[in-house]
Short mmCIF file of C-alpha atoms in Angstrom, two decimals:
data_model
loop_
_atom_site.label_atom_id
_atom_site.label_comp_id
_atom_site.label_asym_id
_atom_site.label_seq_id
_atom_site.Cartn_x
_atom_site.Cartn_y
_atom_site.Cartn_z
CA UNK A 232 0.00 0.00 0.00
CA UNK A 233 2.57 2.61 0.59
CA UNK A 234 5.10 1.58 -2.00
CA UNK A 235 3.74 3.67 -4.30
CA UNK A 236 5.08 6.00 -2.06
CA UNK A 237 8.99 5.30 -2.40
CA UNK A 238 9.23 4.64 1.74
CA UNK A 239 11.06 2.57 3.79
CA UNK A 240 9.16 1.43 6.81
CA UNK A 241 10.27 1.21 10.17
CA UNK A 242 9.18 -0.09 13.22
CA UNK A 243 9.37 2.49 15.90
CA UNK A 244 8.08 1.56 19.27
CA UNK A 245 6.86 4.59 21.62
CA UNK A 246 5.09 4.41 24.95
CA UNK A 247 4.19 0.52 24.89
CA UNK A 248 2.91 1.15 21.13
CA UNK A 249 4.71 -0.15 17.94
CA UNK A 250 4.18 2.88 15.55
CA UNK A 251 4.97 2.32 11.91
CA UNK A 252 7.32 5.35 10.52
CA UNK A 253 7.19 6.23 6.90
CA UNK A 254 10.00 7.75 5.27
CA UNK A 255 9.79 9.49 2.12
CA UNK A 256 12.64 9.79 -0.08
CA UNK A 257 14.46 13.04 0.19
CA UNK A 258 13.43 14.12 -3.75
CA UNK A 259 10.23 13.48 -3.52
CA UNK A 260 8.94 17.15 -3.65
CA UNK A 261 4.63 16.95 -3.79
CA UNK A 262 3.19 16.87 -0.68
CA UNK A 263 1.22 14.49 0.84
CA UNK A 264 -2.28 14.03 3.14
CA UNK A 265 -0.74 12.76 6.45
CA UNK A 266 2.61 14.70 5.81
CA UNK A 267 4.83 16.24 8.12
CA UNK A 268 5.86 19.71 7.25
CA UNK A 269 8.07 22.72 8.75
CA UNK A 270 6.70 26.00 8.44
CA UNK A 271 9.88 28.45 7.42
CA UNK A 272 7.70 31.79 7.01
CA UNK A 273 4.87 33.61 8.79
CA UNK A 274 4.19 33.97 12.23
CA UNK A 275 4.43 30.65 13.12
CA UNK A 276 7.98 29.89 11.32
CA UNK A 277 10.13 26.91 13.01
CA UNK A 278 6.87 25.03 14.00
CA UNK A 279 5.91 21.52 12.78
CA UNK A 280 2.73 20.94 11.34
CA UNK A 281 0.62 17.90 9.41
CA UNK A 282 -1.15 18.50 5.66
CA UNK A 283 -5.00 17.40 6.12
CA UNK A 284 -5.78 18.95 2.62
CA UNK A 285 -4.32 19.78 -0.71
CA UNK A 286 -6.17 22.57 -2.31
CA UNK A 287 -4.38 22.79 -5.33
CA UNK A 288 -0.65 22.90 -6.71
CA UNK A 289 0.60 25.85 -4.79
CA UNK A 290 -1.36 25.72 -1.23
CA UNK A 291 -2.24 23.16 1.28
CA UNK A 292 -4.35 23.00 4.86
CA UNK A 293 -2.10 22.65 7.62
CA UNK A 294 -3.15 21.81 11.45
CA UNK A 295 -0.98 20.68 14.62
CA UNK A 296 -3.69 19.84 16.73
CA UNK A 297 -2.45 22.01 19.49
CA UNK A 298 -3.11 26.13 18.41
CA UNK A 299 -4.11 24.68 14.39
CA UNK A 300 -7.11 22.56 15.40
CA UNK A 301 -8.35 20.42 12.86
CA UNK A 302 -11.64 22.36 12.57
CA UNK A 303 -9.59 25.39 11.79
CA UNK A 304 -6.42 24.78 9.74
CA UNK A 305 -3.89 27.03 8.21
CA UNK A 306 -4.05 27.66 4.40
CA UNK A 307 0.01 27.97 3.46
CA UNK A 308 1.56 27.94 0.74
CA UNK A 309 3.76 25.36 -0.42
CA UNK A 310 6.82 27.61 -0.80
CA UNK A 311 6.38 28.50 2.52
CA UNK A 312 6.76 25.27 4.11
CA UNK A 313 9.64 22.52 3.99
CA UNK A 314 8.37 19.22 3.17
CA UNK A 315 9.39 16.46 5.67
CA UNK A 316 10.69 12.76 4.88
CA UNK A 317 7.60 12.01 7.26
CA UNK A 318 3.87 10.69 6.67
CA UNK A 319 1.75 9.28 9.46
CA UNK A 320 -0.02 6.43 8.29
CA UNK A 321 -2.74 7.05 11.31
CA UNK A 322 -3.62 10.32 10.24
CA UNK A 323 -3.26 9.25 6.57
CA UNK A 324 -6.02 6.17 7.02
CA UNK A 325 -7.73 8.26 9.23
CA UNK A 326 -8.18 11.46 6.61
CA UNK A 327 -9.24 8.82 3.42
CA UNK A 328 -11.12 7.15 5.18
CA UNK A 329 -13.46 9.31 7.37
CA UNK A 330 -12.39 12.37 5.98
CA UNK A 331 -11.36 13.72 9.58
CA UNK A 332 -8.33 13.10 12.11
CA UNK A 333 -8.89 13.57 16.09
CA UNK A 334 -6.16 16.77 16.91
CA UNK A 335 -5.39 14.25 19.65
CA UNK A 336 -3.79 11.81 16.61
CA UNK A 337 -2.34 15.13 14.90
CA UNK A 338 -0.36 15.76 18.03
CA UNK A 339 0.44 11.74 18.37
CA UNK A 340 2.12 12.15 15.14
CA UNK A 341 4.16 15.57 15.49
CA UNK A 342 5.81 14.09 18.55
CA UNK A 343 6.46 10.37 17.28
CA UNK A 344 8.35 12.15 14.28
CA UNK A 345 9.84 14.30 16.68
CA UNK A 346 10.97 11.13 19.10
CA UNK A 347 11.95 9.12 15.72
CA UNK A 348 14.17 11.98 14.25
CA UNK A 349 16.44 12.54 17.77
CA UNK A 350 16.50 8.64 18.16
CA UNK A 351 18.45 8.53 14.52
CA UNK A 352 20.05 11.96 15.67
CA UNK A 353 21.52 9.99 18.62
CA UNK A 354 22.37 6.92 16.31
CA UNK A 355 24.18 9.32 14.10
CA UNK A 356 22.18 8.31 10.96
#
């Protein structure tokens, strides 16, 4: 299912739960529902934040689940963000297949790829 996406899966285990990690390759430059992105301008530059929506080639709907609720996300634009190697199959499945995502999931995901990225920080990969 997500070879069409060019990943490698992992097996990441966090608080008692085995997570599967996605990671995309590093030129793979669309974005994608369930994707982890950086926001590098605006007000809320240096923050992480999940795609829940593409609206079209140039702008997607952003939320964190923290100040970007899912009922309220932030329309960016894709220059203004920096794709991540990251998709969260939870809030992927979740998003095609009920068309919504709990912020409590959207926060779940932020921090796993948070906790995933220092663990291969501290393995030096």
């Amino acid at each position: 299912m997500f070879a069409a996406y060019n990943a490698n899966l992992l097996t990441h285990s966090f608080h008692q739960a085995k997570v599967k990690v996605i990671m995309l390759s590093e030129t793979d430059a669309s974005p994608r529902i369930g994707q982890v992105v950086r926001i590098v301008h605006g007000r809320e530059a240096g923050k992480l934040a999940i795609v829940i929506r593409i609206i079209d080639s140039r702008f997607v709907l952003l939320a964190d689940g923290e100040k970007r609720r899912f009922d309220s996300p932030k329309r960016k634009a894709l220059r203004h963000v920096e794709l991540l190697p990251y998709v969260s199959p939870e809030v992927r499945r979740s998003l095609l297949e009920a068309g919504r995502v709990t912020n409590g999931k959207l926060r779940f995901a932020i921090s796993t790829y948070v906790n995933h990225t220092v663990k291969r920080f501290e393995e030096g990969r």
